[in-house]
XYZ file of N, CA and C in Angstrom:
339
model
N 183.960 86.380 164.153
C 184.625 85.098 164.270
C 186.115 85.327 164.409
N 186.480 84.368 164.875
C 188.153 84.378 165.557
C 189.191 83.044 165.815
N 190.391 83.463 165.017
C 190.888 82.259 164.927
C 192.331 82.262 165.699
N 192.012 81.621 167.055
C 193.619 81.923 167.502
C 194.458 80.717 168.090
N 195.669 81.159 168.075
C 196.881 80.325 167.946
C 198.302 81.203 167.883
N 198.446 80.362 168.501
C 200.149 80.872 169.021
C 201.277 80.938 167.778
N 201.749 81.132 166.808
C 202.666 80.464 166.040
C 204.375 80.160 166.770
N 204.042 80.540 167.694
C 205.628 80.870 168.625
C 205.645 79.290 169.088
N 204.538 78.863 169.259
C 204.228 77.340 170.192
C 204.210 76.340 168.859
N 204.559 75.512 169.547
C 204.439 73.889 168.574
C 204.485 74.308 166.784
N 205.843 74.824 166.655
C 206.097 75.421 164.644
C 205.957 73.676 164.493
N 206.101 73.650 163.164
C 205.748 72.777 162.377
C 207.287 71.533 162.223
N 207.120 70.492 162.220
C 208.792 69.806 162.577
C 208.529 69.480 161.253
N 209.769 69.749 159.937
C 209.899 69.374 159.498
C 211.680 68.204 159.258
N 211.205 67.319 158.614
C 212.531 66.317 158.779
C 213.510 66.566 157.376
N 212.680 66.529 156.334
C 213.034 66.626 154.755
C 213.296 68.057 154.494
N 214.858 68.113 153.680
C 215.468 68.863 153.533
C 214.632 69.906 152.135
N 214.233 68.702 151.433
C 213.346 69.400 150.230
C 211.990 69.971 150.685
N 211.317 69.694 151.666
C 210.331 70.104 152.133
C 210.578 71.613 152.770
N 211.374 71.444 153.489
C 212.186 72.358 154.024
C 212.372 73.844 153.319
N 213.100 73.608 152.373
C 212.950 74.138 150.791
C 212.176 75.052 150.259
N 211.259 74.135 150.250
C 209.891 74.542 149.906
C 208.512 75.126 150.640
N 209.207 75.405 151.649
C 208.585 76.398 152.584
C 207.702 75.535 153.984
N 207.968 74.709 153.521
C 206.750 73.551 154.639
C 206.979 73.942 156.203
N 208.426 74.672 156.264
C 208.677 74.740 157.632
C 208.831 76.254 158.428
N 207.419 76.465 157.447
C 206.502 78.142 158.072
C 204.780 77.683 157.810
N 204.182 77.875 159.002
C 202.763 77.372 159.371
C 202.308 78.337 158.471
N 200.792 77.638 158.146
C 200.125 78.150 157.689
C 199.846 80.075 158.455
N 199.826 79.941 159.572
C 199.276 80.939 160.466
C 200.412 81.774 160.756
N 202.082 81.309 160.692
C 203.073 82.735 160.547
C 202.798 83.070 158.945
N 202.395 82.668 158.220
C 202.409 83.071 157.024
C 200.426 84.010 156.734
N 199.749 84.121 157.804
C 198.743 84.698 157.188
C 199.257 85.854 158.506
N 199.636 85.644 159.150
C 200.667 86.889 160.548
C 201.249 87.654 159.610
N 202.277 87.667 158.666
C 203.321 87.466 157.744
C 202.232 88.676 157.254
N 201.290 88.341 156.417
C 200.530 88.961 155.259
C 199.535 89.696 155.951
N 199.332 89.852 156.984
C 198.113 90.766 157.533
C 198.445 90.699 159.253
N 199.436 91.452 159.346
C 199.861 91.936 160.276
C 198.966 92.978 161.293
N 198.203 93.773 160.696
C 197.429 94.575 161.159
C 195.730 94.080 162.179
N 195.925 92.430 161.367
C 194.295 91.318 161.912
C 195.413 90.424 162.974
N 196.270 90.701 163.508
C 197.060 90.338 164.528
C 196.790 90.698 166.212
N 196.445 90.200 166.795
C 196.410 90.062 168.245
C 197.691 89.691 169.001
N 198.238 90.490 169.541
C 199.298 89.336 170.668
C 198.546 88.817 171.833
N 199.529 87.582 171.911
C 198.699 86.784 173.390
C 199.655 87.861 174.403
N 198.599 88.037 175.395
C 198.825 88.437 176.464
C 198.358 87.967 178.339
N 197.968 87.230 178.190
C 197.448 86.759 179.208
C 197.723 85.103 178.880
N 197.765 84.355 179.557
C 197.902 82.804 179.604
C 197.675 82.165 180.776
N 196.515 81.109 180.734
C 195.423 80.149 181.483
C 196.138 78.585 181.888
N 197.692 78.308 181.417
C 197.932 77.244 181.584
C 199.017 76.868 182.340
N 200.022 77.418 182.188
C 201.314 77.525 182.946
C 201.466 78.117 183.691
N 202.171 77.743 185.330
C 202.396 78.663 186.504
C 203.009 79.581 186.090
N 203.380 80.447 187.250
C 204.629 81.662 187.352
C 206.143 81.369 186.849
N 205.902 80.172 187.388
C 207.467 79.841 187.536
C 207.932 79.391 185.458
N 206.910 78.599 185.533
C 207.622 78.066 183.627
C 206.978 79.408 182.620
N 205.987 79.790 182.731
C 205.623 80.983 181.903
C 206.643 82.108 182.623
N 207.749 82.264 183.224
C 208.511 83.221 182.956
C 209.639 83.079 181.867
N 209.773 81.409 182.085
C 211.012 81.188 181.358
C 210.450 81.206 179.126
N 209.411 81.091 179.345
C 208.930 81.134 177.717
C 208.872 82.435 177.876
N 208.146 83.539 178.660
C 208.116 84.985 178.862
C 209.607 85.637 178.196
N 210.405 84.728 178.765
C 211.674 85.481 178.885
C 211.949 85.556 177.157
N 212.332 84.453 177.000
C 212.668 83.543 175.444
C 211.972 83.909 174.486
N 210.938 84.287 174.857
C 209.764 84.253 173.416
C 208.946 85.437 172.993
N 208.316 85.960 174.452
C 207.485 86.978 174.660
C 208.000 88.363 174.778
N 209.294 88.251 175.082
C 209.788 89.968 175.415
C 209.313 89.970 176.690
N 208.482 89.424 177.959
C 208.503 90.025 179.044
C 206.352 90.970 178.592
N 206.024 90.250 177.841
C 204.605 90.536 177.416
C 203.854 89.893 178.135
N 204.156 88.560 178.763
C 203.233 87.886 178.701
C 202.901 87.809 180.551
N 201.366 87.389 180.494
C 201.254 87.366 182.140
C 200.374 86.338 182.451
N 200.453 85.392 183.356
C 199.288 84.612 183.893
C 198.408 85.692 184.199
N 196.954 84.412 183.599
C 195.682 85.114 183.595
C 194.562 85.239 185.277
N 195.505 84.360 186.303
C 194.736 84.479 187.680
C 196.149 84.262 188.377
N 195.948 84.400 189.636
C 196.333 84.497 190.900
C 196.726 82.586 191.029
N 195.672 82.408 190.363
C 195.345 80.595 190.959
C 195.903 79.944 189.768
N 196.537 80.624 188.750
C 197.089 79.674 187.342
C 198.443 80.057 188.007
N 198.784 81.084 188.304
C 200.486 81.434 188.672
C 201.075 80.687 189.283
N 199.979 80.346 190.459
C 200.963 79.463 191.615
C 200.543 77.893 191.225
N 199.892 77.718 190.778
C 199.534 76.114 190.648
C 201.356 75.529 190.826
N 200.844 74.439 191.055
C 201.949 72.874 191.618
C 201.861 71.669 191.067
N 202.501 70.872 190.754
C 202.742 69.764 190.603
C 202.051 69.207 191.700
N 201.286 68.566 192.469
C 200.610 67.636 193.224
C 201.349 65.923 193.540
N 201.989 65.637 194.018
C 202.454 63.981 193.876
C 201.721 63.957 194.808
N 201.259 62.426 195.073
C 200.379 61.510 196.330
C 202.144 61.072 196.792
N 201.887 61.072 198.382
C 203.152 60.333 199.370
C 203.656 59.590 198.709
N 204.916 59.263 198.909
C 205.629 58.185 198.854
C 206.333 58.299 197.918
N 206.094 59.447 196.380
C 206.284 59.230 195.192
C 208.207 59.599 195.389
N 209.080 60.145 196.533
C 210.283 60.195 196.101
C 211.018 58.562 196.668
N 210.157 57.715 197.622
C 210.608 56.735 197.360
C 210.433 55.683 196.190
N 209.562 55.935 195.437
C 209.225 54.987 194.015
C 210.017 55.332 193.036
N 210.305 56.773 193.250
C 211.308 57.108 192.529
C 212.551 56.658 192.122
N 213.201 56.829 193.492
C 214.167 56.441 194.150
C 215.026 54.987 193.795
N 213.563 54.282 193.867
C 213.988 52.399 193.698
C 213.976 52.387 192.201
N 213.545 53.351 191.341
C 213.999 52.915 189.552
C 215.053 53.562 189.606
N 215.540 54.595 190.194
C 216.651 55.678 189.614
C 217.870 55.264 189.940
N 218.267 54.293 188.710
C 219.848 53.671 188.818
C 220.931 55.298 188.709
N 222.044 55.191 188.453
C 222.923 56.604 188.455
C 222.529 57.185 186.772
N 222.233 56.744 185.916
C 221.653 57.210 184.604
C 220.297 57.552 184.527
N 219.586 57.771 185.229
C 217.958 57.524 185.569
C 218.367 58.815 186.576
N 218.724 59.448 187.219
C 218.834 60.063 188.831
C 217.770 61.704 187.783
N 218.178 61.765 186.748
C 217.517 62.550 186.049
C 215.603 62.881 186.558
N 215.181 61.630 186.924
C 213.407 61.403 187.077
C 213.240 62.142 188.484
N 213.516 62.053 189.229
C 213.931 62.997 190.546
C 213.971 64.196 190.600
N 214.624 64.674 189.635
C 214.912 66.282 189.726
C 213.214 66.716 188.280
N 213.046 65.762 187.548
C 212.372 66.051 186.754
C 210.617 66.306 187.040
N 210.467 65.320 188.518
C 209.237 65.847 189.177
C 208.832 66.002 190.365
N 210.492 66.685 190.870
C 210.658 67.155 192.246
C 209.604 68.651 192.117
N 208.357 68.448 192.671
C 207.852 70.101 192.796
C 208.365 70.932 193.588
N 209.598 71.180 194.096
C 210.145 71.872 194.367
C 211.318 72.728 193.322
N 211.169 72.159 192.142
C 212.064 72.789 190.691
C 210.808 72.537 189.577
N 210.057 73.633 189.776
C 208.907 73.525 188.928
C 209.565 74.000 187.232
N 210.784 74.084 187.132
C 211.201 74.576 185.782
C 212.768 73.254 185.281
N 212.559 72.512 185.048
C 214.148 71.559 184.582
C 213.882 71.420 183.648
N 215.397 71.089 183.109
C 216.185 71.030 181.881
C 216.417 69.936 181.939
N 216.124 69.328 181.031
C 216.482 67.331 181.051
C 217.716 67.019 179.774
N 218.141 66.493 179.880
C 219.495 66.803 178.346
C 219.215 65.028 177.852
């Protein structure tokens, strides 16, 4: 039997400073990583994210470990049906111009602030 999970992905949000404190803001699972280091697996392969955004967590997180698991997960795309940069277009006042660049598939990686 096998129990896996990322602890690098989705840590635990804590808000409370006393919680905080008190350890709440280390998962259960960096803390059994923590204590039995040796029943540790690294992820190495990944089924979900293209080339393009699994380099940038690769980069940040992984050391340059990590690799898409097919040919056909690397390149995947964003897909829009026609028309979608004019629908865009007609909500995106000058504070909004942000939605454009955010699911232009041609910048399969943005930074939204």
């Amino acid at each position: 039997a096998g129990w896996g999970r990322d602890h690098y992905q989705l840590p635990p949000l804590v808000v409370s400073p006393r919680a905080q404190e008190r350890g709440l803001g280390e998962s259960l699972f960096q803390r059994l990583c923590a204590a039995h280091p040796e029943a540790v697996a690294a992820l190495t392969h990944q089924y979900r994210m293209s080339q393009d955004i699994m380099d940038l967590s690769n980069r940040l997180v992984y050391g340059g470990r990590l690799a898409c698991g097919s040919a056909k997960v690397a390149a995947q795309r964003l897909e829009l049906q026609p028309g979608w940069e004019a629908k865009v277009a007609s909500r995106a006042a000058p504070e909004g111009a942000w939605r454009r660049a955010a699911i232009d598939p041609g910048q399969p990686v943005v930074f939204v602030a």
